[in-house]
GROMACS .gro file of C-alpha atoms in nm:
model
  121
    1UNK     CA    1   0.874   1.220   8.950
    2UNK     CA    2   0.735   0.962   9.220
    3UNK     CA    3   0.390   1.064   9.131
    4UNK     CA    4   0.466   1.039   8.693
    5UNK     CA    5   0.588   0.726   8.770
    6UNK     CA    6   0.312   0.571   8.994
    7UNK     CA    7   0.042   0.700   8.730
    8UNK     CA    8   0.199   0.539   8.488
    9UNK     CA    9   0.208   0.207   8.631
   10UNK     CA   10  -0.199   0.285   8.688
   11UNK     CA   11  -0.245   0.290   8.357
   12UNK     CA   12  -0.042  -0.025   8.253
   13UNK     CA   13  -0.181  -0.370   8.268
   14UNK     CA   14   0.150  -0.573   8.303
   15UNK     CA   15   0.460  -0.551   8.447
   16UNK     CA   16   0.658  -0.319   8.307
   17UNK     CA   17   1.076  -0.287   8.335
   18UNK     CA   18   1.294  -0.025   8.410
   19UNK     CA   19   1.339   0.023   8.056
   20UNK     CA   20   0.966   0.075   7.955
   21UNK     CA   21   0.950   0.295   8.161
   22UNK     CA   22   1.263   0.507   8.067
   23UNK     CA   23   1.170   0.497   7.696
   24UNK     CA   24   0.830   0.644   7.863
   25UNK     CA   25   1.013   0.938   8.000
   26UNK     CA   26   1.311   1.010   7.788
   27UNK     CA   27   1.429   1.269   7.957
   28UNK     CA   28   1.474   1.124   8.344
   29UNK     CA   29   1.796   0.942   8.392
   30UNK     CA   30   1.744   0.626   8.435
   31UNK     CA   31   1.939   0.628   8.811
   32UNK     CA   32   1.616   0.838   8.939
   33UNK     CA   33   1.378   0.581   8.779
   34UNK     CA   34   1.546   0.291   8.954
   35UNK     CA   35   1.551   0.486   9.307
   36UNK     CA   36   1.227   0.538   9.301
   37UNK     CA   37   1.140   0.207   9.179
   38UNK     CA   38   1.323   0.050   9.479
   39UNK     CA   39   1.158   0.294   9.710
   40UNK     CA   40   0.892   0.193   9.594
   41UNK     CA   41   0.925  -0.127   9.656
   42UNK     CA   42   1.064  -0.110   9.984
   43UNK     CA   43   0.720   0.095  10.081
   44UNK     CA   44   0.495  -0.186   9.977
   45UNK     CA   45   0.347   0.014   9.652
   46UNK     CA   46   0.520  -0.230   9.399
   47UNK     CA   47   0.687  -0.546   9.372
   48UNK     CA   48   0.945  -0.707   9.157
   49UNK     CA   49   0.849  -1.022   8.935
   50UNK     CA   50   1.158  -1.247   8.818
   51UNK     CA   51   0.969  -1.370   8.523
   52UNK     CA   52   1.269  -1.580   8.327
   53UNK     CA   53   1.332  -1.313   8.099
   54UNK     CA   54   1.656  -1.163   8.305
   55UNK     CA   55   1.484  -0.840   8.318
   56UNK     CA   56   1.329  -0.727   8.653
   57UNK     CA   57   0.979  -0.624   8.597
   58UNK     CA   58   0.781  -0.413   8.823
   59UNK     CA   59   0.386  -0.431   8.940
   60UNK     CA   60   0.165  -0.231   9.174
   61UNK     CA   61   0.098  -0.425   9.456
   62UNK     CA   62  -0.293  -0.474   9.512
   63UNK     CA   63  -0.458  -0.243   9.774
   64UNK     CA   64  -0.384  -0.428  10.155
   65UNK     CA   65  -0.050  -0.581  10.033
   66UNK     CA   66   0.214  -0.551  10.227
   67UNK     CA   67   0.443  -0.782   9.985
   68UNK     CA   68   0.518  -1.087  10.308
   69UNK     CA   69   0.610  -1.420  10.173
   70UNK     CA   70   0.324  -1.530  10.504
   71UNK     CA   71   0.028  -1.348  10.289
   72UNK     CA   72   0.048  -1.182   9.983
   73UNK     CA   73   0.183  -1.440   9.716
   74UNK     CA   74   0.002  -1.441   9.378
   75UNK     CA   75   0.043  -1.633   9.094
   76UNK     CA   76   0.244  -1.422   8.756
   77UNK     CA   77   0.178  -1.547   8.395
   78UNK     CA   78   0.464  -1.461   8.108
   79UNK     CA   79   0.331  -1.465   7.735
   80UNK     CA   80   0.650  -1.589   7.549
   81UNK     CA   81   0.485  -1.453   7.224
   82UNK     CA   82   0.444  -1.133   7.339
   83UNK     CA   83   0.652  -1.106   7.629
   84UNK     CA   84   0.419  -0.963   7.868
   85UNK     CA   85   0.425  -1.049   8.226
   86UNK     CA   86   0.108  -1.008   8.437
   87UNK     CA   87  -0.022  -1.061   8.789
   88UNK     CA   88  -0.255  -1.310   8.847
   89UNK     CA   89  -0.377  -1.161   9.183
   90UNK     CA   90  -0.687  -1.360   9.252
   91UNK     CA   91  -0.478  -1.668   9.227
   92UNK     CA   92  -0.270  -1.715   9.549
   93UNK     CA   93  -0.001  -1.930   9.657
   94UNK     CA   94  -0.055  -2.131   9.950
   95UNK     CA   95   0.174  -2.128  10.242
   96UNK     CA   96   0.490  -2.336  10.188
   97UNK     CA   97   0.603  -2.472  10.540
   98UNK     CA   98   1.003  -2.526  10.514
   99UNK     CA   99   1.178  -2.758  10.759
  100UNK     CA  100   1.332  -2.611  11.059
  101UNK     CA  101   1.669  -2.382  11.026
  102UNK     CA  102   1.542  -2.314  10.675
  103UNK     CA  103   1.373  -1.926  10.621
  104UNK     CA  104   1.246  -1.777  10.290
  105UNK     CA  105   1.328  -1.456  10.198
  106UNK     CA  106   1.162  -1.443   9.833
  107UNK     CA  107   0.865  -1.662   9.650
  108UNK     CA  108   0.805  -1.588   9.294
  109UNK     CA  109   0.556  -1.839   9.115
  110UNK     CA  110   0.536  -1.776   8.700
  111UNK     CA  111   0.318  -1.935   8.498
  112UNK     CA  112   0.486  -1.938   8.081
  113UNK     CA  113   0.272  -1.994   7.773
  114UNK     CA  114   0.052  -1.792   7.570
  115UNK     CA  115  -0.165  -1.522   7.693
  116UNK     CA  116  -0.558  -1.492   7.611
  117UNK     CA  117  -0.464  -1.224   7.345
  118UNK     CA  118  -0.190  -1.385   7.176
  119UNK     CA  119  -0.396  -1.722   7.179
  120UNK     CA  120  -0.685  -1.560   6.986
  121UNK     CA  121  -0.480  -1.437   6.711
   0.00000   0.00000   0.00000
């Protein structure tokens, strides 16, 4: 199932939610989709993008990410015609420096307004 799964976030070119991808395969229960999502995720091959929507969407994570808040930050643009959320990879965020005490466990930077292929229609 891993392996189903991880092709078919190859093939897509957003992020995708748990439920794209258990409409995808009908007949896995959706409690083995989300484990393996969150392995996943804890292994460094995807990450989750809080877009705005209230739905978690998941990505592949580019190849050398290892997902720290230090290195690997990249920009995420939501189409709020088509809903579509998409990394932005070769746009990084910079380094925030927090004051002392303070220590950030999550960074999610999203980008909302209409995507090149909405805005040509």
């Amino acid at each position: 199932m891993r392996l189903l799964i991880a092709r078919f976030l190859l093939d897509k070119k957003t992020a995708v939610s748990l439920s794209n991808i258990e409409e995808y395969f009908d007949n896995c229960e959706r409690t083995t989709l989300y484990r393996t999502l969150k392995t996943f995720e804890e292994n460094g091959v995807v990450h989750q993008i809080d877009d705005g929507t209230g739905v978690s969407k998941y990505a592949l994570c580019e190849p050398g990410c290892n997902c720290e808040i230090e290195q690997d930050l990249h920009l995420h643009f939501h189409c709020t015609q088509c809903n579509e959320t998409v990394c932005l990879t070769q746009y990084k965020i910079p380094h925030i420096g927090l004051p002392d005490g303070y220590k950030a466990e999550d960074v999610n930077l999203v980008v909302k307004g209409i995507c090149k292929n909405c805005n040509g229609r």
